[in-house]
Short mmCIF file of C-alpha atoms in Angstrom, two decimals:
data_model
loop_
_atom_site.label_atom_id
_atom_site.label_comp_id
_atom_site.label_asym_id
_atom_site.label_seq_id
_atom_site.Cartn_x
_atom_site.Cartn_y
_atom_site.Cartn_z
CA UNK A 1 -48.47 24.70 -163.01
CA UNK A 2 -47.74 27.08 -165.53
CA UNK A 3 -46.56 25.59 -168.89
CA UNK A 4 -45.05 29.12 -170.21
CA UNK A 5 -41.12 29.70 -171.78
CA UNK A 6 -39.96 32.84 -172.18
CA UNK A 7 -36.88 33.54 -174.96
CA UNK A 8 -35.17 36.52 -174.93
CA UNK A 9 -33.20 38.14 -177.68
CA UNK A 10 -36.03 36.22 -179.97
CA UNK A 11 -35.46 38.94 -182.57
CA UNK A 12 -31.40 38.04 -182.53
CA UNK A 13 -29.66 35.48 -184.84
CA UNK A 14 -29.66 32.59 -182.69
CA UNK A 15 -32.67 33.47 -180.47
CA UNK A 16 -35.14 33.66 -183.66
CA UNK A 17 -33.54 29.89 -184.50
CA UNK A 18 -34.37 28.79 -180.93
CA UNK A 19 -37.99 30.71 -181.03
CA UNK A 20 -39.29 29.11 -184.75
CA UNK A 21 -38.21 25.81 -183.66
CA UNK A 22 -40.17 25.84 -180.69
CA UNK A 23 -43.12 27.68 -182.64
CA UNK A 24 -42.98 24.93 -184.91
CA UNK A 25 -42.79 22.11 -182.56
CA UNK A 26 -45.88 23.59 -180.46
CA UNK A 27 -47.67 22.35 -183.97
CA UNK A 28 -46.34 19.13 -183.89
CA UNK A 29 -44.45 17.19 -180.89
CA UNK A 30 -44.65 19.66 -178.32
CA UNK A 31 -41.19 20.87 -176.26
CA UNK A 32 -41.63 18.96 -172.55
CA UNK A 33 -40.54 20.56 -169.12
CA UNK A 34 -37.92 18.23 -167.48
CA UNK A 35 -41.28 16.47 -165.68
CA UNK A 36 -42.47 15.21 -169.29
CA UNK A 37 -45.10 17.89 -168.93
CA UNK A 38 -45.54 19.57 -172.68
CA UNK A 39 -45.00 23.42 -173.08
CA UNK A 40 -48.23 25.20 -174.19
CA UNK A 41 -47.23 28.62 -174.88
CA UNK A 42 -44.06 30.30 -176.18
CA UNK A 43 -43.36 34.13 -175.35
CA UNK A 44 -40.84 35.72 -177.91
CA UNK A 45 -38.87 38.31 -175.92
CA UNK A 46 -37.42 41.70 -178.07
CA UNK A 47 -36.05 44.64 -177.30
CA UNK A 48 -38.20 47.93 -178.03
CA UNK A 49 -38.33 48.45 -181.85
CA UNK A 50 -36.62 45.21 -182.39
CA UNK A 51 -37.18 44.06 -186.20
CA UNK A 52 -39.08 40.61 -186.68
CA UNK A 53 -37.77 39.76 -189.88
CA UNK A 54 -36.29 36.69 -188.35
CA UNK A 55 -39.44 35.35 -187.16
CA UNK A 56 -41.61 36.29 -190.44
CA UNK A 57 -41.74 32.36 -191.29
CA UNK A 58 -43.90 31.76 -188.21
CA UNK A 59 -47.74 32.49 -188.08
CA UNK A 60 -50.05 33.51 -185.81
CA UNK A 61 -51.61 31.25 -183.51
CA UNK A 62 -52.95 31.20 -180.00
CA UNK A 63 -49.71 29.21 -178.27
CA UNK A 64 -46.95 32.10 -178.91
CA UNK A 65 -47.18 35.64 -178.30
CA UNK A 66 -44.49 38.38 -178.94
CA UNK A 67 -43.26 41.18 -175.91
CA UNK A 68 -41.12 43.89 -176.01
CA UNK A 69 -39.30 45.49 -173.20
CA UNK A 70 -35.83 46.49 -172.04
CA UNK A 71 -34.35 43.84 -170.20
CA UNK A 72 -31.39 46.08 -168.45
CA UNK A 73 -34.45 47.89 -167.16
CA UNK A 74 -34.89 46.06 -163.61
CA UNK A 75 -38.99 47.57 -163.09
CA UNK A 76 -39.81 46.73 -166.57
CA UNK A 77 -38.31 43.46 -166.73
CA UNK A 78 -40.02 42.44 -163.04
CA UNK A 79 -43.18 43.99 -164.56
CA UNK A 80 -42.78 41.41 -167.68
CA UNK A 81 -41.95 38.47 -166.04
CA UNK A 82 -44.77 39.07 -163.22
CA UNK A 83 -47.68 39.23 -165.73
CA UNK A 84 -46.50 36.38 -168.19
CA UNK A 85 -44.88 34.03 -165.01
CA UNK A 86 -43.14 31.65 -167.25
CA UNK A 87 -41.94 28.43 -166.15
CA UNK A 88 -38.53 28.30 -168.23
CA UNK A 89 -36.37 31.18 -169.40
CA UNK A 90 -34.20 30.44 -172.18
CA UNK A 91 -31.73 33.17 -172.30
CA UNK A 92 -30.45 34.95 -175.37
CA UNK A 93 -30.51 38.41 -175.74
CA UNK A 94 -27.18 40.30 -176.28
CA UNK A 95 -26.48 43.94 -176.62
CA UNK A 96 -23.45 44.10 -178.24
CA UNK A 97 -23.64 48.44 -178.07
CA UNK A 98 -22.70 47.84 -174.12
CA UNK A 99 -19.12 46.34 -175.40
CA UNK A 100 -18.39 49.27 -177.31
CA UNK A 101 -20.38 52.03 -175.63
CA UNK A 102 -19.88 51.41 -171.94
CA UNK A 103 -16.94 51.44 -169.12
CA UNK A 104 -15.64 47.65 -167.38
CA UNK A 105 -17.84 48.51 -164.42
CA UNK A 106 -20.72 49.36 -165.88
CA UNK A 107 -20.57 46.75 -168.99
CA UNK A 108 -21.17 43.70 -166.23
CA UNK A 109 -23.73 46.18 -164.31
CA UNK A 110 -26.00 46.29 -167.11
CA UNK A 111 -25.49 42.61 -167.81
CA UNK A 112 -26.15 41.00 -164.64
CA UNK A 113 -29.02 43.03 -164.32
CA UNK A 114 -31.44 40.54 -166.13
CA UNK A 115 -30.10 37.65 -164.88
CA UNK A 116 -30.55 38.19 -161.57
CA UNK A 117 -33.59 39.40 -162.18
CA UNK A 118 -34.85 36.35 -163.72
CA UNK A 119 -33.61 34.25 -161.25
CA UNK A 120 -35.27 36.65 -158.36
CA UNK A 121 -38.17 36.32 -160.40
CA UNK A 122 -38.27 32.59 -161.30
CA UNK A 123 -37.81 31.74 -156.92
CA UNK A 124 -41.66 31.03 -156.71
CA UNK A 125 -42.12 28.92 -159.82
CA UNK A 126 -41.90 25.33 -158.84
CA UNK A 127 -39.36 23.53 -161.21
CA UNK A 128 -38.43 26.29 -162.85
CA UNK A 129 -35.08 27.07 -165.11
CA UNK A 130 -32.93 28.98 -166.66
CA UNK A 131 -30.98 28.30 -169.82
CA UNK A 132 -28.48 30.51 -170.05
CA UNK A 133 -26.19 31.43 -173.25
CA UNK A 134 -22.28 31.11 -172.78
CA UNK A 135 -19.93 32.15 -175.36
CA UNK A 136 -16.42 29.66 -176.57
CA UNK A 137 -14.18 32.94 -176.82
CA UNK A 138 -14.19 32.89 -172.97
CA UNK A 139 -11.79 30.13 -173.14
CA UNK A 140 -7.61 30.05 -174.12
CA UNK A 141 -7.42 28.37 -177.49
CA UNK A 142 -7.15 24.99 -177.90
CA UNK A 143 -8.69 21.61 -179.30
CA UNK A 144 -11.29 19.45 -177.81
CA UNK A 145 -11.57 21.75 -175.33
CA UNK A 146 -13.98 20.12 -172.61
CA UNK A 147 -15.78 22.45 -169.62
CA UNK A 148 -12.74 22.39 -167.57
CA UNK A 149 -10.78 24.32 -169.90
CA UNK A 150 -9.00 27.59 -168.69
CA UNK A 151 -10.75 30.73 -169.09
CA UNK A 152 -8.70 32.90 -171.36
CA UNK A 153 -11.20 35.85 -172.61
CA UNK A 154 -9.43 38.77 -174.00
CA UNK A 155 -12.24 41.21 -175.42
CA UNK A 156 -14.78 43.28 -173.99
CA UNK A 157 -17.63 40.92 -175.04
CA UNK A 158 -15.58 37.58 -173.41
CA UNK A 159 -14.93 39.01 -170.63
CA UNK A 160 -18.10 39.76 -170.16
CA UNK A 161 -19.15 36.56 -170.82
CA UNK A 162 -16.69 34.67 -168.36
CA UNK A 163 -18.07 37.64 -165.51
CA UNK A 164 -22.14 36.39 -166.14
CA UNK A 165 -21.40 32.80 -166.17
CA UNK A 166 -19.20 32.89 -163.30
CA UNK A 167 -22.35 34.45 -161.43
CA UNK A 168 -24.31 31.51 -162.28
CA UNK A 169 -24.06 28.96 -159.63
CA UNK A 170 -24.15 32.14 -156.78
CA UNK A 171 -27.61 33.30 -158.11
CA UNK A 172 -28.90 29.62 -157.46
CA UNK A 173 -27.79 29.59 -154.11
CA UNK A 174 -29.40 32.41 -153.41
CA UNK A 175 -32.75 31.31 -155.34
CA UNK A 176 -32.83 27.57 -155.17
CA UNK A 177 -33.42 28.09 -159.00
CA UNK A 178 -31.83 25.45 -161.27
CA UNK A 179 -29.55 26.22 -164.59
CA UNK A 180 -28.21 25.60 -167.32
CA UNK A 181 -24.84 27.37 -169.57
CA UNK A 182 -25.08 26.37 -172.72
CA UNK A 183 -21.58 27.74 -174.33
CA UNK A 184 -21.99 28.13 -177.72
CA UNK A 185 -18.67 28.01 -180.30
CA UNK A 186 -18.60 29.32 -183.88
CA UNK A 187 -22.20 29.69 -185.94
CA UNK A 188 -23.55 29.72 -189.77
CA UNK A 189 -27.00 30.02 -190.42
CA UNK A 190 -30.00 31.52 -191.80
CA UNK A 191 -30.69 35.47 -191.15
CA UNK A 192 -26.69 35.92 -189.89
CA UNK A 193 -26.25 39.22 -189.95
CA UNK A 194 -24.86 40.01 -193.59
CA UNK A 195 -21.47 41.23 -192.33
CA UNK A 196 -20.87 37.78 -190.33
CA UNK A 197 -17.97 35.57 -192.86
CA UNK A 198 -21.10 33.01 -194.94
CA UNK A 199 -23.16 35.75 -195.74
CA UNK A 200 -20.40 38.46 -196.42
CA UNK A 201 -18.66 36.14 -199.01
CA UNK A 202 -22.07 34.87 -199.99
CA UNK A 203 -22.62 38.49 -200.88
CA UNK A 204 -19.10 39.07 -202.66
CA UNK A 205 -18.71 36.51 -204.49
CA UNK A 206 -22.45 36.76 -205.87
CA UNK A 207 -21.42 40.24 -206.82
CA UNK A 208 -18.25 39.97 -208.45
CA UNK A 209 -16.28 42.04 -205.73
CA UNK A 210 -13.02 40.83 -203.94
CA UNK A 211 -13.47 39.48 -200.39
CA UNK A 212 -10.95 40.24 -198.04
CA UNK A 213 -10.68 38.18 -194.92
CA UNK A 214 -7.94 37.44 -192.35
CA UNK A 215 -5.17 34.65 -192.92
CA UNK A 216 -7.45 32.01 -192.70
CA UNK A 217 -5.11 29.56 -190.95
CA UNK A 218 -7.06 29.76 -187.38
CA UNK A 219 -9.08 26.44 -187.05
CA UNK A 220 -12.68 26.86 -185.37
CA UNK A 221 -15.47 24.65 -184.63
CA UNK A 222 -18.10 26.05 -187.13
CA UNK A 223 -21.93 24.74 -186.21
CA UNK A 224 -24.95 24.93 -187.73
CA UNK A 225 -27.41 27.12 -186.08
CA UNK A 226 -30.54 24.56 -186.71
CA UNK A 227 -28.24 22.16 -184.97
CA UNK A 228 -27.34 24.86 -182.32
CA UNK A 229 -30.94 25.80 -181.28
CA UNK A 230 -32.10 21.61 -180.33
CA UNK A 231 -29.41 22.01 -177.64
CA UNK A 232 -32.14 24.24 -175.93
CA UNK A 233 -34.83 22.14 -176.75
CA UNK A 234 -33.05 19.44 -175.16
CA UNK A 235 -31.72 21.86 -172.06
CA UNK A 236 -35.52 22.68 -171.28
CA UNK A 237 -36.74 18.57 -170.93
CA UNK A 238 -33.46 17.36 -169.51
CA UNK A 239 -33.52 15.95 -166.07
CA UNK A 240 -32.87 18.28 -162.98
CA UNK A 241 -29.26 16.01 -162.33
CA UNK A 242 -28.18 17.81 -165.71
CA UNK A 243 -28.47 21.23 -163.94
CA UNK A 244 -25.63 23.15 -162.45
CA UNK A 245 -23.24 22.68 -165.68
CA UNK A 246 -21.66 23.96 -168.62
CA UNK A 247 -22.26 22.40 -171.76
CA UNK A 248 -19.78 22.89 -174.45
CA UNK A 249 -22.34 23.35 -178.26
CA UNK A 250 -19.72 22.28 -180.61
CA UNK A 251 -18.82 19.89 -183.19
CA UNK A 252 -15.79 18.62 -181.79
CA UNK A 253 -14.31 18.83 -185.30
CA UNK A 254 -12.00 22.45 -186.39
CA UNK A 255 -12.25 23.47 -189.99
CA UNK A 256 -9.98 26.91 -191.11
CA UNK A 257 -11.52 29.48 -192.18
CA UNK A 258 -9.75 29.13 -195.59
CA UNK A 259 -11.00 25.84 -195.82
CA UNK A 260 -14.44 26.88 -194.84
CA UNK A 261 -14.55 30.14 -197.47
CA UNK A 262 -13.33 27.63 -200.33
CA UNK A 263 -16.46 25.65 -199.64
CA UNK A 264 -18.62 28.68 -199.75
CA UNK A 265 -16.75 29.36 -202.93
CA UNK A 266 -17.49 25.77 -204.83
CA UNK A 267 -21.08 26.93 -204.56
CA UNK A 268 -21.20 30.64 -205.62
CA UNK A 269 -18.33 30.47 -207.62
CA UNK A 270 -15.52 33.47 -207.75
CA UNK A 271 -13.04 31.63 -205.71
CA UNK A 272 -10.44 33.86 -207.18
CA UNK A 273 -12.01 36.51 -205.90
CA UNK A 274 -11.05 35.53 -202.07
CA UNK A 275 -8.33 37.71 -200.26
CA UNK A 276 -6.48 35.83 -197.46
CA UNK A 277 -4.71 38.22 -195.66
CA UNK A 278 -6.00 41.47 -196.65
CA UNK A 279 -7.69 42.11 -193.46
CA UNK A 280 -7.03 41.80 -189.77
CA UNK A 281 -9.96 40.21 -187.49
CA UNK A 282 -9.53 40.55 -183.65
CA UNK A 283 -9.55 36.82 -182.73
CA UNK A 284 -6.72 36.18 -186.08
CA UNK A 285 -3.98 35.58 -183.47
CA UNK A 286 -6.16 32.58 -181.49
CA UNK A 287 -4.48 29.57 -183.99
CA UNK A 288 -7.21 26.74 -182.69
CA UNK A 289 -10.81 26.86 -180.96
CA UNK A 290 -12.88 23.49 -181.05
CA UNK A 291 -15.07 21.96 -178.71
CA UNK A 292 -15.12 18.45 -177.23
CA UNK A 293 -18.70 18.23 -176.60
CA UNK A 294 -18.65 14.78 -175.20
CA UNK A 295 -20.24 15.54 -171.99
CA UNK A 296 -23.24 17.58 -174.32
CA UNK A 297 -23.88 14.04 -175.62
CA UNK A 298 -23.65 12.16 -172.64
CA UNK A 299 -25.96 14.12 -170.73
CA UNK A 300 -28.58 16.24 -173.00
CA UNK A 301 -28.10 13.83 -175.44
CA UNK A 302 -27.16 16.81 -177.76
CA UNK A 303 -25.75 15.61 -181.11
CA UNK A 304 -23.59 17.96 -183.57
CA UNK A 305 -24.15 17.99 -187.61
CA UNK A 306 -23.16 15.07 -189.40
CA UNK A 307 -21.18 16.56 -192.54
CA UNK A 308 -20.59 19.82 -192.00
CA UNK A 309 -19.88 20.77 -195.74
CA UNK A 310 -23.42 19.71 -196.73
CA UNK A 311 -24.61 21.79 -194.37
CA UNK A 312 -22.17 24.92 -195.60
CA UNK A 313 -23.87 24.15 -198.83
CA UNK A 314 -27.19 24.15 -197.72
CA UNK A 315 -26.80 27.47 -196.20
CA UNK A 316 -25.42 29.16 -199.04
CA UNK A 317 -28.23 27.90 -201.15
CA UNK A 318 -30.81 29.54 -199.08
CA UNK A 319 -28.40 32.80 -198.81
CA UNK A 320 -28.25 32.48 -202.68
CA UNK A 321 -32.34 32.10 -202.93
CA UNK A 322 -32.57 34.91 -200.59
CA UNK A 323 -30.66 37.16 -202.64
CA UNK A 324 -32.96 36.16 -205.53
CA UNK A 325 -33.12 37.94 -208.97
CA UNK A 326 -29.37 40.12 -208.06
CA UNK A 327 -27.89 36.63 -208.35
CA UNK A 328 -29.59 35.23 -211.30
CA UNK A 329 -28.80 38.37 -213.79
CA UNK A 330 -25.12 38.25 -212.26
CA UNK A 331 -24.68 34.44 -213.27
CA UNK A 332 -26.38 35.02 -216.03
CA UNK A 333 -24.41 38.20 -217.26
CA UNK A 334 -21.12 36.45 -216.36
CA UNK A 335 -22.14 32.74 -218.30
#
């Protein structure tokens, strides 16, 4: 039986989290297939020309590989998943281009190309699955918002979202092939892209320049992404009754985004330096989005962070060590 997982979008902010903790646990305690049979081999899906900076931690060895190929493309993503037959897909590559770039019609074209290709694909592999990645912002706003929320997405990108994972359960009647929607609320991490709201004040307020954000009353459920990525560990070995769901990967617990910059702040410093209201964001008007990831526990056993401001803190500090010698002559210039 093959003992094979394929990640997509391994290159991405969350997928390279989900790839080096597998890597890593390949060394150690092996990831198991929902038989308590161990994955052997990790493939690390990108995109043509995607950058690898986010898996530069991780070191060569014989039980990952890395692939590129264009997963819109239907021959070369058949081609792909022929040669390397994986047992598992876990599912993260986004293009956010086709949001901007591309009409209604053609936006959900492009996106449920891949997955129905994977599932096509995945038909012949005994106990095979798919762990697909859902998106909060498909639902109306609220707290403790549990699976059977109401679908409310009003962008491009959520509506998007609501179309794939709607297609979900009609793929695996067609397939037989079991899944899994992991829907994933609001992020911090390492390697966030520098414009996301930790590493853009991280950046500021290192610098000495005014950052401008929203109002910062909305309340979201921020995670950490360490914390994110074991919810696919634990996806991958659950037990085939957990299949056929959504899982809501939250905290359960809403911070605002003023609170959540202030925290930043009592790290770097500069907290004068933060602009409420001197920007608009697109999801500003959405007062309250927070998870109630009860049935996450119950079921995968997922757990969120304990204290979330530690783990602010924590992040910051490795944004701040990243940065390097710009921060230490700025601190040291302004002592």
């Amino acid at each position: 039986m093959n003992d094979t997982v394929l990640i997509t979008g391994a290159g991405g902010f969350v997928g390279s989290a989900v790839t080096r903790l597998f890597v890593k646990s390949l060394s150690d305690t092996p990831p198991k297939f929902s038989d308590g049979s161990p994955v052997k081999h990790v493939v690390a899906l990108l995109r043509p020309g995607g950058s690898l900076e986010r898996l530069h931690e991780l070191t060569e060895a014989d039980h990952w590989s890395i692939e590129y190929a264009d997963i819109t493309n239907r021959s070369e993503l058949r081609d792909l998943l022929g040669r390397i037959c994986p047992r598992a897909i876990l599912h993260l590559a986004a293009d956010n281009a086709i949001y901007r770039d591309l009409p209604e019609a053609e936006r959900y074209r492009t996106s449920i190309i891949p997955i129905e290709t994977m599932f096509e694909e995945l038909s012949g592999v005994p106990g095979a699955r798919l762990v697909h990645t859902g998106s909060a912002w498909v639902l109306q706003p609220g707290e403790r918002l549990n699976e059977n929320a109401r679908l409310e997405p009003r962008s491009a990108y959520a509506k998007n979202k609501a179309w794939v994972d709607q297609s979900l359960p009609a793929f695996h009647d067609k397939t037989g092939v079991n899944w899994i929607n992991l829907r994933l609320f609001n992020i911090f991490g390492k390697y966030e892209h520098k414009a996301r709201l930790l590493p853009y004040l991280v950046h500021c307020l290192t610098q000495g320049t005014v950052a401008e954000l929203s109002h910062g009353d909305q309340i979201r459920d921020f995670n950490d992404l360490e914390v994110i990525a074991q919810a696919y560990l634990l996806a991958l070995q659950a037990d085939e009754s957990a299949c056929g769901k959504v899982y809501h990967i939250g905290s359960g617990c809403g911070m605002s985004l003023r609170d959540f910059a202030m925290t930043v702040a009592e790290v770097t410093g500069n907290a004068h330096l933060i602009r409420f209201g001197a920007t608009q964001t697109q999801d500003q008007d959405i007062p309250c989005l927070v998870a109630d990831p009860a049935r996450a526990r119950r079921i995968l056993h997922w757990a969120p962070a304990g204290d979330l401001e530690v783990r602010i803190r924590r992040t910051v500090q490795w944004w701040l060590e990243r940065l390097g010698k710009a921060v230490k002559v700025i601190q040291a210039g302004t002592s």
